[in-house]
Every structure is written in structure tokens, then in C-alpha cells.
Short mmCIF file of C-alpha atoms in Angstrom, two decimals:
data_model
loop_
_atom_site.label_atom_id
_atom_site.label_comp_id
_atom_site.label_asym_id
_atom_site.label_seq_id
_atom_site.Cartn_x
_atom_site.Cartn_y
_atom_site.Cartn_z
CA ILE A 1 -4.49 14.44 0.14
CA LEU A 2 -7.72 12.67 -0.04
CA ARG A 3 -9.68 15.14 2.18
CA SER A 4 -9.06 17.78 -0.18
CA MET A 5 -9.96 15.94 -3.62
CA LYS A 6 -14.03 15.87 -4.33
CA THR A 7 -15.68 12.52 -3.89
CA LYS A 8 -19.56 11.67 -4.31
CA SER A 9 -22.05 12.60 -0.80
CA LEU A 10 -23.55 9.67 0.76
CA PRO A 11 -26.85 9.90 2.47
CA LYS A 12 -26.82 10.05 6.20
CA PRO A 13 -26.58 6.88 8.28
CA VAL A 14 -29.99 5.47 8.88
CA ALA A 15 -30.63 2.76 11.86
CA GLY A 16 -30.18 -0.59 10.82
CA GLN A 17 -28.73 0.15 7.50
CA LYS A 18 -26.01 -2.45 6.52
CA LEU A 19 -22.47 -1.34 7.30
CA ALA A 20 -20.17 -1.54 4.25
CA TYR A 21 -16.26 -1.61 4.80
CA SER A 22 -14.48 -0.15 2.25
CA TYR A 23 -10.48 -1.87 2.11
CA ARG A 24 -8.45 0.05 -0.44
CA ARG A 25 -4.70 -0.89 -1.29
CA TYR A 26 -1.79 -0.29 -3.37
CA SER A 27 1.60 -2.16 -3.41
CA SER A 28 3.80 0.02 -4.83
CA ALA A 29 5.82 2.62 -2.98
CA ASN A 30 5.89 5.14 -6.21
CA GLN A 31 2.09 5.06 -6.03
CA THR A 32 2.13 8.21 -3.89
CA ASP A 33 0.00 10.51 -5.58
CA ASN A 34 -3.52 8.84 -4.10
CA THR A 35 -5.24 8.41 -7.57
CA SER A 36 -5.45 4.68 -6.96
CA LEU A 37 -6.80 5.32 -3.31
CA LEU A 38 -9.31 8.17 -4.69
CA ARG A 39 -10.50 5.79 -7.24
CA GLN A 40 -11.18 3.09 -4.84
CA LEU A 41 -12.85 5.13 -2.22
CA GLU A 42 -15.30 6.31 -5.31
CA MET A 43 -16.05 3.00 -6.35
CA ALA A 44 -17.13 2.04 -2.53
CA GLN A 45 -18.89 5.24 -2.20
CA ALA A 46 -20.74 4.53 -5.57
CA VAL A 47 -22.05 0.87 -4.58
CA CYS A 48 -22.99 2.41 -0.99
CA SER A 49 -25.46 4.94 -2.97
CA GLU A 50 -26.95 2.38 -4.74
CA LYS A 51 -27.25 -0.07 -2.40
CA GLY A 52 -28.34 1.95 0.44
CA TRP A 53 -25.51 0.62 2.42
CA ASN A 54 -23.58 2.90 5.52
CA LEU A 55 -19.80 3.38 4.44
CA VAL A 56 -17.21 2.55 6.72
CA ASP A 57 -14.01 3.71 5.10
CA LEU A 58 -11.04 1.35 6.87
CA PRO A 59 -7.68 2.97 7.00
CA PRO A 60 -6.07 2.49 3.34
CA ASP A 61 -2.86 -0.23 3.02
CA ALA A 62 -0.43 1.96 1.73
CA GLY A 63 2.60 0.37 -0.40
CA VAL A 64 1.69 -3.11 1.30
CA SER A 65 1.58 -6.13 -0.93
CA ALA A 66 -1.04 -8.60 -1.10
CA PHE A 67 1.35 -11.45 -2.97
CA LYS A 68 2.77 -12.72 -0.02
CA GLY A 69 -0.42 -12.26 2.27
CA ILE A 70 1.10 -9.44 4.18
CA ASN A 71 -1.94 -7.60 3.80
CA ARG A 72 -4.37 -10.10 5.34
CA ILE A 73 -1.33 -10.23 8.65
CA LYS A 74 -0.72 -6.76 9.12
CA GLY A 75 -1.70 -3.63 8.03
CA ALA A 76 -5.45 -2.27 8.23
CA LEU A 77 -7.14 -5.69 6.67
CA GLY A 78 -5.44 -7.62 9.08
CA SER A 79 -6.77 -5.64 11.83
CA PHE A 80 -10.23 -5.77 10.18
CA LEU A 81 -9.80 -9.71 9.88
CA LYS A 82 -9.01 -10.13 13.57
CA ARG A 83 -11.93 -7.78 14.52
CA VAL A 84 -13.89 -10.20 12.49
CA LYS A 85 -12.75 -13.26 14.44
CA ALA A 86 -13.14 -11.38 17.65
CA GLY A 87 -17.05 -10.92 16.76
CA GLU A 88 -16.34 -7.21 16.91
CA ILE A 89 -17.80 -6.20 13.47
CA PRO A 90 -21.74 -6.97 12.90
CA LYS A 91 -22.89 -10.00 11.12
CA GLY A 92 -24.18 -9.29 7.98
CA SER A 93 -21.56 -6.48 7.30
CA VAL A 94 -19.81 -6.27 4.07
CA LEU A 95 -16.23 -6.00 3.28
CA ILE A 96 -15.85 -3.94 -0.19
CA VAL A 97 -13.25 -3.99 -2.23
CA GLU A 98 -12.09 -3.04 -6.16
CA LYS A 99 -11.79 -6.59 -7.29
CA MET A 100 -10.40 -9.60 -5.39
CA ASP A 101 -6.74 -9.22 -6.23
CA ARG A 102 -6.74 -6.03 -3.47
CA PHE A 103 -7.90 -8.97 -1.17
CA GLY A 104 -5.17 -11.35 -2.05
CA ARG A 105 -3.02 -12.04 -4.51
CA ASP A 106 -0.82 -15.53 -3.19
CA GLU A 107 -1.67 -18.87 -3.52
CA VAL A 108 -5.33 -19.71 -4.05
CA ASP A 109 -5.71 -22.03 -1.35
CA LEU A 110 -4.25 -19.71 1.09
CA VAL A 111 -6.51 -16.74 0.44
CA LEU A 112 -9.50 -19.05 -0.27
CA THR A 113 -9.16 -20.34 3.43
CA ASP A 114 -9.23 -16.43 4.47
CA PHE A 115 -11.91 -15.55 2.05
CA ILE A 116 -14.46 -18.66 3.38
CA SER A 117 -13.15 -17.84 7.20
CA LEU A 118 -14.65 -14.16 6.24
CA LEU A 119 -17.98 -15.43 5.41
CA GLN A 120 -18.38 -17.84 7.45
CA SER A 121 -18.25 -15.33 10.19
CA GLY A 122 -21.41 -13.40 8.89
CA VAL A 123 -19.28 -10.80 7.01
CA GLU A 124 -20.08 -10.50 3.36
CA LEU A 125 -17.49 -9.68 0.21
CA PHE A 126 -18.59 -7.17 -2.53
CA SER A 127 -16.20 -6.87 -5.70
CA CYS A 128 -17.06 -3.64 -7.32
CA VAL A 129 -15.19 -4.15 -10.60
CA ASP A 130 -16.94 -7.60 -11.50
CA ARG A 131 -20.14 -6.93 -9.26
CA ASN A 132 -19.99 -9.91 -7.52
CA HIS A 133 -21.40 -10.22 -4.13
CA TYR A 134 -20.16 -13.07 -2.00
CA THR A 135 -22.75 -14.26 0.91
CA LEU A 136 -21.88 -17.65 2.69
CA ALA A 137 -25.91 -18.22 2.22
CA ASP A 138 -25.52 -17.80 -1.74
CA ILE A 139 -22.35 -20.42 -1.80
CA ARG A 140 -24.03 -23.16 -0.15
CA LYS A 141 -26.97 -22.71 -2.13
CA ASN A 142 -24.74 -22.17 -5.43
CA PRO A 143 -21.09 -23.32 -4.86
CA MET A 144 -20.25 -22.73 -8.32
CA SER A 145 -20.28 -19.30 -7.91
CA LEU A 146 -17.42 -19.68 -5.74
CA ASN A 147 -15.62 -19.99 -8.94
CA TYR A 148 -15.65 -16.69 -9.98
CA ALA A 149 -13.88 -15.74 -6.77
CA VAL A 150 -11.21 -18.69 -7.36
CA MET A 151 -10.33 -17.49 -10.92
CA ALA A 152 -9.92 -14.01 -9.64
CA ILE A 153 -7.50 -15.02 -6.93
CA ALA A 154 -5.62 -17.55 -9.42
CA MET A 155 -5.41 -14.77 -12.23
CA ALA A 156 -3.99 -12.24 -9.60
CA ASN A 157 -1.41 -14.46 -8.66
CA ASP A 158 -0.34 -15.38 -11.76
CA TYR A 159 0.19 -12.26 -12.76
CA SER A 160 1.93 -10.96 -9.77
CA LYS A 161 4.60 -13.90 -10.35
CA ALA A 162 5.25 -12.98 -13.83
CA LEU A 163 5.53 -9.12 -12.69
CA GLY A 164 8.07 -10.36 -9.94
CA GLY A 165 10.22 -12.07 -12.57
CA ARG A 166 10.35 -9.04 -14.45
CA VAL A 167 11.28 -7.05 -11.87
CA VAL A 168 13.68 -9.36 -10.76
CA LYS A 169 15.45 -9.36 -14.24
CA ALA A 170 15.28 -5.27 -14.49
CA ILE A 171 17.00 -5.22 -11.28
CA ASP A 172 19.48 -7.58 -12.18
CA ILE A 173 20.26 -5.79 -15.39
CA LYS A 174 20.63 -2.45 -13.57
CA LEU A 175 22.94 -4.11 -11.20
CA ALA A 176 25.11 -5.22 -13.83
CA GLN A 177 25.46 -1.79 -15.48
CA ALA A 178 25.95 -0.42 -12.06
CA GLN A 179 29.08 -3.03 -11.34
CA LYS A 180 30.87 -1.48 -14.91
CA GLY A 181 30.84 1.77 -13.20
CA GLN A 182 27.39 3.22 -14.97
CA LYS A 183 25.30 5.37 -12.93
CA LEU A 184 21.78 5.02 -13.56
CA GLN A 185 18.35 6.25 -12.29
CA LEU A 186 17.45 4.11 -9.18
CA GLY A 187 13.74 5.24 -8.91
CA SER A 188 12.22 4.68 -5.28
CA TRP A 189 16.01 3.65 -4.17
CA MET A 190 17.18 7.14 -4.96
CA PRO A 191 17.74 8.75 -1.37
CA ARG A 192 15.97 12.24 -1.61
CA TRP A 193 19.25 14.05 -1.38
CA VAL A 194 20.48 12.96 -4.52
CA ASP A 195 19.21 13.96 -7.79
CA PHE A 196 19.89 12.06 -11.01
CA ILE A 197 20.91 14.01 -14.21
CA GLY A 198 20.40 12.45 -17.25
CA LYS A 199 17.78 10.74 -19.57
CA ASP A 200 15.54 7.63 -17.88
CA LYS A 201 17.21 4.23 -18.63
CA GLN A 202 20.60 5.64 -19.69
CA PRO A 203 24.01 6.61 -17.89
CA GLY A 204 23.86 10.22 -16.08
CA GLN A 205 25.35 11.52 -13.39
CA PHE A 206 24.28 11.94 -9.52
CA LYS A 207 23.98 15.33 -8.00
CA LEU A 208 23.39 16.40 -4.39
CA ASN A 209 20.68 18.69 -3.78
CA ALA A 210 19.65 21.10 -1.19
CA HIS A 211 18.75 18.06 1.54
CA ALA A 212 22.21 17.02 1.44
CA ASN A 213 23.43 19.95 3.94
CA THR A 214 20.30 18.66 6.10
CA ILE A 215 21.52 15.23 5.71
CA LYS A 216 25.17 16.21 6.68
CA ARG A 217 23.86 18.32 9.68
CA ILE A 218 21.55 15.03 11.02
CA ALA A 219 24.76 12.92 10.91
CA THR A 220 26.79 15.48 12.65
CA ASP A 221 24.57 16.32 15.42
CA TYR A 222 23.70 12.78 15.67
CA ALA A 223 27.65 11.50 16.18
CA ASP A 224 27.58 14.42 18.39
CA GLY A 225 25.46 12.76 20.90
CA LYS A 226 22.45 14.94 20.16
CA SER A 227 19.42 13.07 20.83
CA MET A 228 17.04 12.21 17.90
CA TYR A 229 14.16 14.32 19.81
CA GLN A 230 16.91 17.13 20.33
CA ILE A 231 17.68 16.87 16.64
CA ALA A 232 14.14 17.38 15.35
CA ILE A 233 13.48 20.34 17.73
CA GLU A 234 16.04 21.98 16.48
CA LEU A 235 15.22 21.45 12.75
CA THR A 236 12.11 22.55 13.26
CA ARG A 237 13.15 25.72 15.10
CA ASP A 238 15.24 26.64 12.30
CA ASN A 239 12.23 26.16 9.90
CA VAL A 240 14.32 23.41 7.98
CA PRO A 241 12.00 21.34 5.02
CA SER A 242 11.95 18.07 5.71
CA LEU A 243 12.77 15.69 2.87
CA LEU A 244 8.84 15.00 2.26
CA GLY A 245 7.48 18.12 3.09
CA GLY A 246 5.97 17.02 6.38
CA LYS A 247 7.45 17.91 9.97
CA TRP A 248 10.04 16.75 11.73
CA ALA A 249 9.73 13.85 14.46
CA GLN A 250 12.18 11.76 16.69
CA GLY A 251 10.80 8.76 14.06
CA THR A 252 12.02 10.79 11.18
CA ILE A 253 15.19 10.98 12.50
CA ALA A 254 15.66 7.34 13.61
CA ASN A 255 14.79 6.12 9.96
CA LEU A 256 17.14 9.00 8.49
CA VAL A 257 20.71 7.76 10.65
CA ALA A 258 19.65 4.20 9.91
CA HIS A 259 19.43 4.57 5.88
CA GLN A 260 21.20 2.53 4.06
CA CYS A 261 22.78 4.70 1.83
CA LEU A 262 24.17 6.30 5.16
CA THR A 263 25.48 2.95 6.41
CA GLY A 264 26.94 1.94 3.33
CA ASP A 265 25.18 -0.91 2.37
CA ILE A 266 21.64 -1.86 0.72
CA THR A 267 19.38 -4.91 0.25
CA ILE A 268 16.85 -5.14 -2.33
CA LYS A 269 14.37 -6.97 -1.78
CA VAL A 270 11.46 -7.34 -4.29
CA ILE A 271 7.67 -7.11 -3.56
CA THR A 272 5.01 -7.24 -5.95
#
């Protein structure tokens, strides 16, 4: 989707030009329109155009939380930090983030440890929203400049904690209503072969949609002993639309046959 959207062009790379790695992330699985990723990319492009940096756009972390540090362990940022430690990222390069909460939202000391380690490895960090450019030399020269980063991280952590509390409370309310027999909109938990008929936040009805027959076919074929690969091949052959509009693959079938809505249980995990 991002490729089809218009973005500002950058100058051609020049030998010796500073490399700027753009890290983009969003944590909500509901943000599937890519507007957040596009906004972050355009901000990085603008900074690189202004400063004459050569932009290297890292693969985005889509639906990856920064509240528990998951993004700094797994995903694109985790891989980037490992490359930094391995000396694979040239010293003097800069990591561009929209703002500090894209880097980390967990406890200040944990985020700050990775942040300082990044700078000590010779890689800088630029935060687009507040226009702060952090380098190890600047922090050593003026330690007070580190306060901006600490405050930004602390505010992001406080926000995530407050948001997490609100989300948990909302889930508890929905679960209590469901135990009373009310049928409510489930948002991202709603299986794609079921539609909700009714007003948001009001009791309504569930209705199977066109994908229900596809799910029934997959479950039946799998129970009859067909391999996941064979099922994917046959669905592709018969031009059966996939649930997300992509191509059928063995991994897609594996995810569906293990879906909690088919196996009869669900574990609700809140990540902000």
C-alpha cells in the first residue's frame, strides 16, 4: 500500500553521505490502513531532504508494542539494534523515529539503557516531532540534554499504563455483558467469517458471512486428512477469495485451523 502512495522524492545518494535509518512502528492491530506508517515515512523523508542524509527505510514493525519492550527485542528495531552491536551499522549513522515513544514505552531505565547503548555504539538518534538530535558527544558535553529523552520516555510509559488500565476495564465490562447473554461488537477479536449486525457498543446479532463456507471447507478438508499445502493449492485453483484479500498459502491454512474461534477457546491478552 505504501508503494502506491505519493511521497516526497529524495536526492540521489552521495558517496560519504550520512546514512539515516527510518524506524516506523504502530502497536494497534486495528491500524491496518497504513496512514500511521506513511506519516512516519514522510516525516523521515522531510528530515533527510533538509539535512542531506541518505534515507534507509527499515521494514516497519506493524502491530508491535513498545510498552513491554517487545519492539526492541523482536521485529525491525530489535534486528537493527543487534546489527548495531555487531558493528554492521556504520558509525555516524542516525536512527530516525517519529518521536521517542516509537523507540520505547516501557520503564525509563530499560529504554534508557538501550538508548545510551545505541549512542555509545556510534549511532545517533533523531526524533522528528520534537526535533531533538541525540549524539553521544552532545550528551557528554551537555548532560542536561538527556533530560528531554528521559521526560519523553517517562511520559510515553505513563500514557501506556493509563491506556492499558482503560482497555482492561472495557474488556471486563464486555465480558460481563457477554456472560449475561448479550451479543456485542468484538472489534479485532471478531472472526472474519462472522459479521455483527447492530449499533456499536449496543447489543446486536452475529451473522455468518460469505467466508463461512470457506472456513467450513478448510476445516472439513483438514479433518479428512488433506495437507495444509494441498488445501491452499485447491483454494487457489478454485479462485476462492481469501479472508484478507491476499494469496492462499500453507501458513494461512495453519493459522486458520488453529484459530481459537474454531478450537473453542480464546485468551485475551492486552498489549498497549
